[in-house]
């Protein structure tokens, strides 16, 4: 694994001097619990690891130490009436062969030290399991950072569901950690306008994808302008997939975001994390799964969730 070079080192020095305020996020405990519709019988979710990344703990949350291994998941949701839906596309398959060529300077400088084994990309894993990748109806993308949007163009028949603000930002004024070639060829967008939606618990807007309460898309901007999270209402219990609103359980426990310069708007990211903490406080039965931390799923076995194992062979 390549070390985190000058950008993270410089950011670490700045954070030591308080230039990136990372105080604990305040949140309200007065939010009313949400009421979900009856779960759809037969719906299930599968989880795929599409790569790996290890970064310094201090970059992940306030007080972080050592190295933290960041899960890189893509989720496949099987709805008995609607069909197959994915949340996150995972890494592009090019990460397995030449990540620096694909990602450019953000990988060369160690800013995004991503790795992937051949055949570990989402599409290849589906094919290996005998699933037809072209049968995916929708891919919901939390935001346009490479480990989330990277493989969308490898699913040309799927509709790509996003917050319209993410498409606008990604096309007109992308941040340094966007790789435009990963998504600029997408033709079949479905762009949600959350200004036309209602609140959902502590969150400012939500969209019911299927119309039966089984998959709710939540507006959680900050990490990027159009960041979304997804609540999957399974029979064994509802699961909130946060995306990068919270990278790991450490962010939730410490009530702190990752280094703010990694987000488009650090203050908005803090607000969204505060909304998540308020939501968790008022809805303790809902399982919260951070964007790069599958440990909540590993600890709590649910009959309608399966995590596909991936074992990396040491090439040394």
CSV table of C-alpha atoms in Angstrom, one decimal:
chain,number,residue,atom,x,y,z
A,1,UNK,CA,0.0,0.0,0.0
A,2,UNK,CA,1.4,3.4,-1.0
A,3,UNK,CA,1.8,5.9,1.9
A,4,UNK,CA,-0.3,9.0,2.1
A,5,UNK,CA,1.9,11.6,0.7
A,6,UNK,CA,2.0,15.4,0.9
A,7,UNK,CA,-1.6,16.3,0.7
A,8,UNK,CA,-2.7,14.2,3.7
A,9,UNK,CA,0.5,15.2,5.6
A,10,UNK,CA,-0.2,18.9,5.0
A,11,UNK,CA,-3.9,18.4,5.9
A,12,UNK,CA,-2.8,16.7,9.1
A,13,UNK,CA,-0.7,19.6,10.1
A,14,UNK,CA,-3.5,22.0,9.4
A,15,UNK,CA,-5.9,19.9,11.5
A,16,UNK,CA,-3.5,20.0,14.4
A,17,UNK,CA,-3.7,23.7,14.4
A,18,UNK,CA,-7.5,23.8,14.2
A,19,UNK,CA,-7.7,25.0,10.6
A,20,UNK,CA,-10.2,22.4,9.8
A,21,UNK,CA,-12.5,22.5,12.8
A,22,UNK,CA,-13.5,19.0,13.7
A,23,UNK,CA,-15.3,19.5,17.0
A,24,UNK,CA,-18.0,17.0,17.9
A,25,UNK,CA,-21.1,17.5,15.9
A,26,UNK,CA,-24.1,18.7,17.9
A,27,UNK,CA,-27.5,17.2,17.2
A,28,UNK,CA,-31.1,17.3,18.4
A,29,UNK,CA,-32.5,14.5,20.5
A,30,UNK,CA,-36.1,15.8,20.0
A,31,UNK,CA,-36.7,14.3,16.6
A,32,UNK,CA,-39.8,12.1,16.4
A,33,UNK,CA,-39.3,8.4,15.3
A,34,UNK,CA,-40.2,7.6,11.7
A,35,UNK,CA,-43.0,5.2,10.7
A,36,UNK,CA,-42.1,2.7,7.9
A,37,UNK,CA,-44.5,0.8,5.7
A,38,UNK,CA,-44.8,-2.9,6.0
A,39,UNK,CA,-41.7,-4.6,4.5
A,40,UNK,CA,-42.1,-6.4,1.2
A,41,UNK,CA,-41.9,-10.1,1.5
A,42,UNK,CA,-39.0,-11.7,-0.3
A,43,UNK,CA,-36.8,-8.7,-0.7
A,44,UNK,CA,-33.1,-9.3,0.0
A,45,UNK,CA,-29.7,-7.6,-0.1
A,46,UNK,CA,-26.3,-8.9,-1.1
A,47,UNK,CA,-23.0,-7.1,-0.3
A,48,UNK,CA,-19.9,-7.1,-2.5
A,49,UNK,CA,-16.4,-5.9,-1.7
A,50,UNK,CA,-15.1,-4.1,-4.8
A,51,UNK,CA,-11.6,-3.2,-3.7
A,52,UNK,CA,-9.7,-2.1,-0.7
A,53,UNK,CA,-8.1,1.0,0.8
A,54,UNK,CA,-6.1,1.6,4.0
A,55,UNK,CA,-5.7,5.2,5.3
A,56,UNK,CA,-4.5,6.9,8.5
A,57,UNK,CA,-6.9,7.0,11.3
A,58,UNK,CA,-6.4,10.7,12.0
A,59,UNK,CA,-7.8,11.4,8.5
A,60,UNK,CA,-10.9,9.4,9.2
A,61,UNK,CA,-12.1,10.9,12.5
A,62,UNK,CA,-11.1,13.1,15.4
A,63,UNK,CA,-8.6,11.3,17.6
A,64,UNK,CA,-8.1,8.5,15.1
A,65,UNK,CA,-4.9,6.5,15.4
A,66,UNK,CA,-3.0,3.8,13.4
A,67,UNK,CA,-4.3,2.6,10.1
A,68,UNK,CA,-7.9,1.9,9.2
A,69,UNK,CA,-9.0,-0.5,6.5
A,70,UNK,CA,-11.9,1.0,4.5
A,71,UNK,CA,-14.5,-1.4,3.0
A,72,UNK,CA,-15.4,-0.6,-0.6
A,73,UNK,CA,-18.9,-2.1,-1.0
A,74,UNK,CA,-21.5,-2.3,-3.6
A,75,UNK,CA,-25.0,-3.5,-2.7
A,76,UNK,CA,-27.4,-5.6,-4.8
A,77,UNK,CA,-31.0,-5.4,-3.7
A,78,UNK,CA,-33.5,-7.9,-5.1
A,79,UNK,CA,-37.1,-6.6,-5.1
A,80,UNK,CA,-39.6,-9.3,-5.9
A,81,UNK,CA,-41.8,-6.9,-8.0
A,82,UNK,CA,-39.4,-4.2,-9.2
A,83,UNK,CA,-36.3,-6.2,-10.0
A,84,UNK,CA,-32.6,-5.7,-9.3
A,85,UNK,CA,-31.3,-2.4,-7.8
A,86,UNK,CA,-27.8,-1.6,-6.8
A,87,UNK,CA,-26.6,1.0,-4.4
A,88,UNK,CA,-23.1,2.1,-5.4
A,89,UNK,CA,-21.2,0.8,-8.5
A,90,UNK,CA,-17.9,0.3,-6.7
A,91,UNK,CA,-14.5,0.6,-8.3
A,92,UNK,CA,-13.9,0.6,-12.0
A,93,UNK,CA,-12.3,-2.6,-13.2
A,94,UNK,CA,-9.2,-0.6,-14.3
A,95,UNK,CA,-8.2,-0.2,-10.7
A,96,UNK,CA,-7.1,-3.9,-10.8
A,97,UNK,CA,-4.6,-3.3,-13.7
A,98,UNK,CA,-3.4,0.3,-13.4
A,99,UNK,CA,-5.0,2.5,-10.8
A,100,UNK,CA,-2.5,5.3,-11.4
A,101,UNK,CA,-3.3,5.4,-15.1
A,102,UNK,CA,-7.0,5.4,-14.4
A,103,UNK,CA,-7.1,7.8,-11.4
A,104,UNK,CA,-4.2,10.0,-12.3
A,105,UNK,CA,-2.4,12.2,-9.7
A,106,UNK,CA,-4.9,11.6,-6.9
A,107,UNK,CA,-3.6,8.0,-6.8
A,108,UNK,CA,0.0,8.8,-7.6
A,109,UNK,CA,0.2,11.2,-4.7
A,110,UNK,CA,-1.4,8.6,-2.3
A,111,UNK,CA,-4.6,10.7,-1.8
A,112,UNK,CA,-6.7,7.8,-3.0
A,113,UNK,CA,-4.6,4.6,-2.4
A,114,UNK,CA,-7.1,2.2,-3.9
A,115,UNK,CA,-6.4,-1.3,-4.8
A,116,UNK,CA,-8.4,-4.1,-6.5
A,117,UNK,CA,-7.9,-7.7,-7.5
A,118,UNK,CA,-8.6,-8.9,-11.0
A,119,UNK,CA,-12.3,-9.9,-11.2
A,120,UNK,CA,-13.2,-8.1,-8.0
A,121,UNK,CA,-15.1,-5.3,-9.7
A,122,UNK,CA,-18.9,-5.4,-9.2
A,123,UNK,CA,-19.8,-6.5,-12.7
A,124,UNK,CA,-17.3,-9.4,-12.8
A,125,UNK,CA,-18.4,-10.7,-9.4
A,126,UNK,CA,-22.0,-10.7,-10.6
A,127,UNK,CA,-21.0,-12.7,-13.7
A,128,UNK,CA,-19.0,-15.2,-11.6
A,129,UNK,CA,-22.2,-15.8,-9.5
A,130,UNK,CA,-24.2,-16.4,-12.6
A,131,UNK,CA,-26.1,-13.1,-12.5
A,132,UNK,CA,-26.7,-11.0,-15.5
A,133,UNK,CA,-25.3,-7.5,-15.0
A,134,UNK,CA,-27.5,-6.2,-17.7
A,135,UNK,CA,-30.6,-7.1,-15.7
A,136,UNK,CA,-29.9,-4.3,-13.2
A,137,UNK,CA,-32.8,-1.9,-13.4
A,138,UNK,CA,-31.3,0.9,-11.3
A,139,UNK,CA,-28.0,1.9,-9.8
A,140,UNK,CA,-28.3,4.4,-7.0
A,141,UNK,CA,-25.1,6.3,-6.5
A,142,UNK,CA,-24.4,8.1,-3.3
A,143,UNK,CA,-21.9,10.5,-5.0
A,144,UNK,CA,-19.3,10.8,-7.7
A,145,UNK,CA,-16.1,9.8,-5.9
A,146,UNK,CA,-14.3,6.9,-7.6
A,147,UNK,CA,-15.1,4.1,-5.2
A,148,UNK,CA,-18.8,4.8,-5.5
A,149,UNK,CA,-19.4,5.8,-9.1
A,150,UNK,CA,-16.4,4.2,-10.7
A,151,UNK,CA,-18.1,1.3,-12.5
A,152,UNK,CA,-21.4,2.9,-13.6
A,153,UNK,CA,-20.4,2.9,-17.3
A,154,UNK,CA,-19.8,-0.9,-17.0
A,155,UNK,CA,-23.6,-1.2,-16.6
A,156,UNK,CA,-24.9,0.6,-19.8
A,157,UNK,CA,-28.4,-0.7,-19.5
A,158,UNK,CA,-29.1,0.5,-16.0
A,159,UNK,CA,-30.7,3.7,-15.0
A,160,UNK,CA,-28.4,5.8,-12.8
A,161,UNK,CA,-30.3,7.4,-10.0
A,162,UNK,CA,-28.7,10.4,-8.3
A,163,UNK,CA,-29.4,13.8,-6.7
A,164,UNK,CA,-29.5,16.3,-9.6
A,165,UNK,CA,-27.1,18.6,-7.7
A,166,UNK,CA,-24.4,15.8,-8.0
A,167,UNK,CA,-24.7,15.7,-11.7
A,168,UNK,CA,-24.5,19.5,-12.0
A,169,UNK,CA,-21.5,19.7,-9.7
A,170,UNK,CA,-19.8,16.7,-11.3
A,171,UNK,CA,-20.1,18.1,-14.8
A,172,UNK,CA,-19.6,21.8,-14.2
A,173,UNK,CA,-17.2,22.2,-11.3
A,174,UNK,CA,-15.9,18.8,-10.1
A,175,UNK,CA,-13.6,18.7,-7.1
A,176,UNK,CA,-10.1,17.2,-7.3
A,177,UNK,CA,-11.4,13.9,-6.1
A,178,UNK,CA,-13.8,13.4,-9.0
A,179,UNK,CA,-12.7,11.4,-12.1
A,180,UNK,CA,-15.0,12.8,-14.8
A,181,UNK,CA,-14.3,10.1,-17.3
A,182,UNK,CA,-16.0,7.6,-15.0
A,183,UNK,CA,-19.4,9.1,-15.4
A,184,UNK,CA,-19.5,11.6,-18.3
A,185,UNK,CA,-20.6,8.9,-20.8
A,186,UNK,CA,-23.7,8.0,-18.8
A,187,UNK,CA,-26.8,8.6,-20.9
A,188,UNK,CA,-29.6,7.2,-18.7
A,189,UNK,CA,-29.7,9.5,-15.6
A,190,UNK,CA,-32.6,9.8,-13.2
A,191,UNK,CA,-32.1,13.0,-11.3
A,192,UNK,CA,-34.0,13.6,-8.1
A,193,UNK,CA,-35.0,17.1,-7.1
A,194,UNK,CA,-35.1,17.0,-3.4
A,195,UNK,CA,-36.5,20.5,-3.2
A,196,UNK,CA,-39.8,19.0,-4.2
A,197,UNK,CA,-39.8,16.2,-1.6
A,198,UNK,CA,-40.9,16.0,2.1
A,199,UNK,CA,-38.8,15.6,5.2
A,200,UNK,CA,-38.0,12.1,6.6
A,201,UNK,CA,-37.3,12.2,10.3
A,202,UNK,CA,-34.3,14.4,10.8
A,203,UNK,CA,-33.4,14.5,7.1
A,204,UNK,CA,-34.5,17.3,4.8
A,205,UNK,CA,-35.8,15.3,1.9
A,206,UNK,CA,-36.5,11.7,0.7
A,207,UNK,CA,-37.7,9.9,-2.4
A,208,UNK,CA,-39.5,6.6,-2.4
A,209,UNK,CA,-37.9,4.7,-5.3
A,210,UNK,CA,-40.4,2.0,-5.9
A,211,UNK,CA,-43.4,3.6,-4.3
A,212,UNK,CA,-44.0,1.0,-1.6
A,213,UNK,CA,-41.7,2.2,1.1
A,214,UNK,CA,-39.1,-0.5,0.5
A,215,UNK,CA,-36.2,1.7,-0.7
A,216,UNK,CA,-36.1,5.3,0.5
A,217,UNK,CA,-33.4,7.7,-0.9
A,218,UNK,CA,-32.4,10.4,1.6
A,219,UNK,CA,-30.9,13.8,0.8
A,220,UNK,CA,-27.6,14.0,2.8
A,221,UNK,CA,-25.5,16.7,1.2
A,222,UNK,CA,-22.1,18.0,2.4
A,223,UNK,CA,-19.5,15.3,1.6
A,224,UNK,CA,-20.5,16.3,-1.9
A,225,UNK,CA,-23.3,18.7,-3.0
A,226,UNK,CA,-25.7,15.9,-4.1
A,227,UNK,CA,-24.8,13.2,-1.7
A,228,UNK,CA,-27.5,10.6,-0.9
A,229,UNK,CA,-28.0,7.8,1.5
A,230,UNK,CA,-30.4,4.8,1.2
A,231,UNK,CA,-32.8,3.1,3.7
A,232,UNK,CA,-33.6,-0.5,2.8
A,233,UNK,CA,-36.7,-1.7,4.6
A,234,UNK,CA,-36.1,-5.5,4.9
A,235,UNK,CA,-38.3,-8.0,6.7
A,236,UNK,CA,-35.5,-8.8,9.1
A,237,UNK,CA,-35.2,-5.1,10.0
A,238,UNK,CA,-34.5,-1.8,8.2
A,239,UNK,CA,-31.0,-0.9,7.2
A,240,UNK,CA,-29.7,2.7,6.6
A,241,UNK,CA,-26.7,2.7,4.2
A,242,UNK,CA,-25.1,6.0,4.8
A,243,UNK,CA,-22.7,6.4,2.0
A,244,UNK,CA,-20.0,8.8,3.0
A,245,UNK,CA,-22.2,10.8,5.3
A,246,UNK,CA,-20.3,8.6,7.8
A,247,UNK,CA,-17.2,6.7,6.6
A,248,UNK,CA,-17.0,4.4,9.6
A,249,UNK,CA,-18.5,3.6,13.0
A,250,UNK,CA,-15.7,5.8,14.4
A,251,UNK,CA,-17.4,8.8,12.8
A,252,UNK,CA,-20.7,8.0,14.5
A,253,UNK,CA,-19.2,7.2,17.9
A,254,UNK,CA,-16.9,10.3,17.9
A,255,UNK,CA,-19.6,12.5,16.2
A,256,UNK,CA,-16.9,13.8,13.9
A,257,UNK,CA,-16.4,13.9,10.1
A,258,UNK,CA,-13.3,12.9,8.2
A,259,UNK,CA,-10.9,15.7,7.1
A,260,UNK,CA,-13.2,18.4,5.9
A,261,UNK,CA,-11.1,19.2,2.8
A,262,UNK,CA,-12.1,15.8,1.5
A,263,UNK,CA,-15.7,17.0,1.4
A,264,UNK,CA,-17.1,19.7,-0.9
A,265,UNK,CA,-18.6,21.5,2.1
A,266,UNK,CA,-17.3,20.6,5.5
A,267,UNK,CA,-19.9,22.5,7.5
A,268,UNK,CA,-22.8,20.9,5.4
A,269,UNK,CA,-21.1,17.5,6.0
A,270,UNK,CA,-21.2,18.2,9.8
A,271,UNK,CA,-24.9,19.1,9.5
A,272,UNK,CA,-25.8,15.9,7.7
A,273,UNK,CA,-23.8,13.8,10.3
A,274,UNK,CA,-25.8,15.6,13.0
A,275,UNK,CA,-29.0,14.6,11.2
A,276,UNK,CA,-27.8,11.0,11.2
A,277,UNK,CA,-27.0,11.1,14.9
A,278,UNK,CA,-30.5,12.5,15.6
A,279,UNK,CA,-32.0,9.9,13.4
A,280,UNK,CA,-30.1,7.1,15.2
A,281,UNK,CA,-31.1,8.5,18.6
A,282,UNK,CA,-34.8,8.5,17.7
A,283,UNK,CA,-34.8,5.2,15.7
A,284,UNK,CA,-32.4,2.8,17.6
A,285,UNK,CA,-33.9,-0.3,15.9
A,286,UNK,CA,-32.6,0.8,12.5
A,287,UNK,CA,-29.2,-0.7,11.6
A,288,UNK,CA,-26.8,2.0,10.5
A,289,UNK,CA,-24.1,0.9,8.0
A,290,UNK,CA,-21.4,3.5,7.3
A,291,UNK,CA,-20.1,3.9,3.8
A,292,UNK,CA,-16.7,2.2,4.3
A,293,UNK,CA,-17.5,0.0,7.3
A,294,UNK,CA,-19.4,-3.2,7.0
A,295,UNK,CA,-18.8,-4.2,10.7
A,296,UNK,CA,-22.4,-3.5,11.7
A,297,UNK,CA,-23.6,-6.1,9.1
A,298,UNK,CA,-20.9,-8.5,10.1
A,299,UNK,CA,-22.0,-8.5,13.7
A,300,UNK,CA,-25.7,-8.7,13.1
A,301,UNK,CA,-26.7,-11.7,11.0
A,302,UNK,CA,-29.9,-11.0,9.1
A,303,UNK,CA,-31.6,-13.8,7.0
A,304,UNK,CA,-32.2,-11.5,4.1
A,305,UNK,CA,-28.7,-10.0,3.9
A,306,UNK,CA,-25.6,-11.9,2.6
A,307,UNK,CA,-22.1,-10.6,2.5
A,308,UNK,CA,-20.1,-12.2,-0.3
A,309,UNK,CA,-16.6,-13.0,0.9
A,310,UNK,CA,-13.5,-11.9,-1.0
A,311,UNK,CA,-10.1,-13.1,-0.1
A,312,UNK,CA,-7.1,-11.3,-1.5
A,313,UNK,CA,-4.2,-13.5,-2.3
A,314,UNK,CA,-0.9,-12.0,-1.2
A,315,UNK,CA,1.2,-11.6,-4.4
A,316,UNK,CA,4.5,-11.2,-2.7
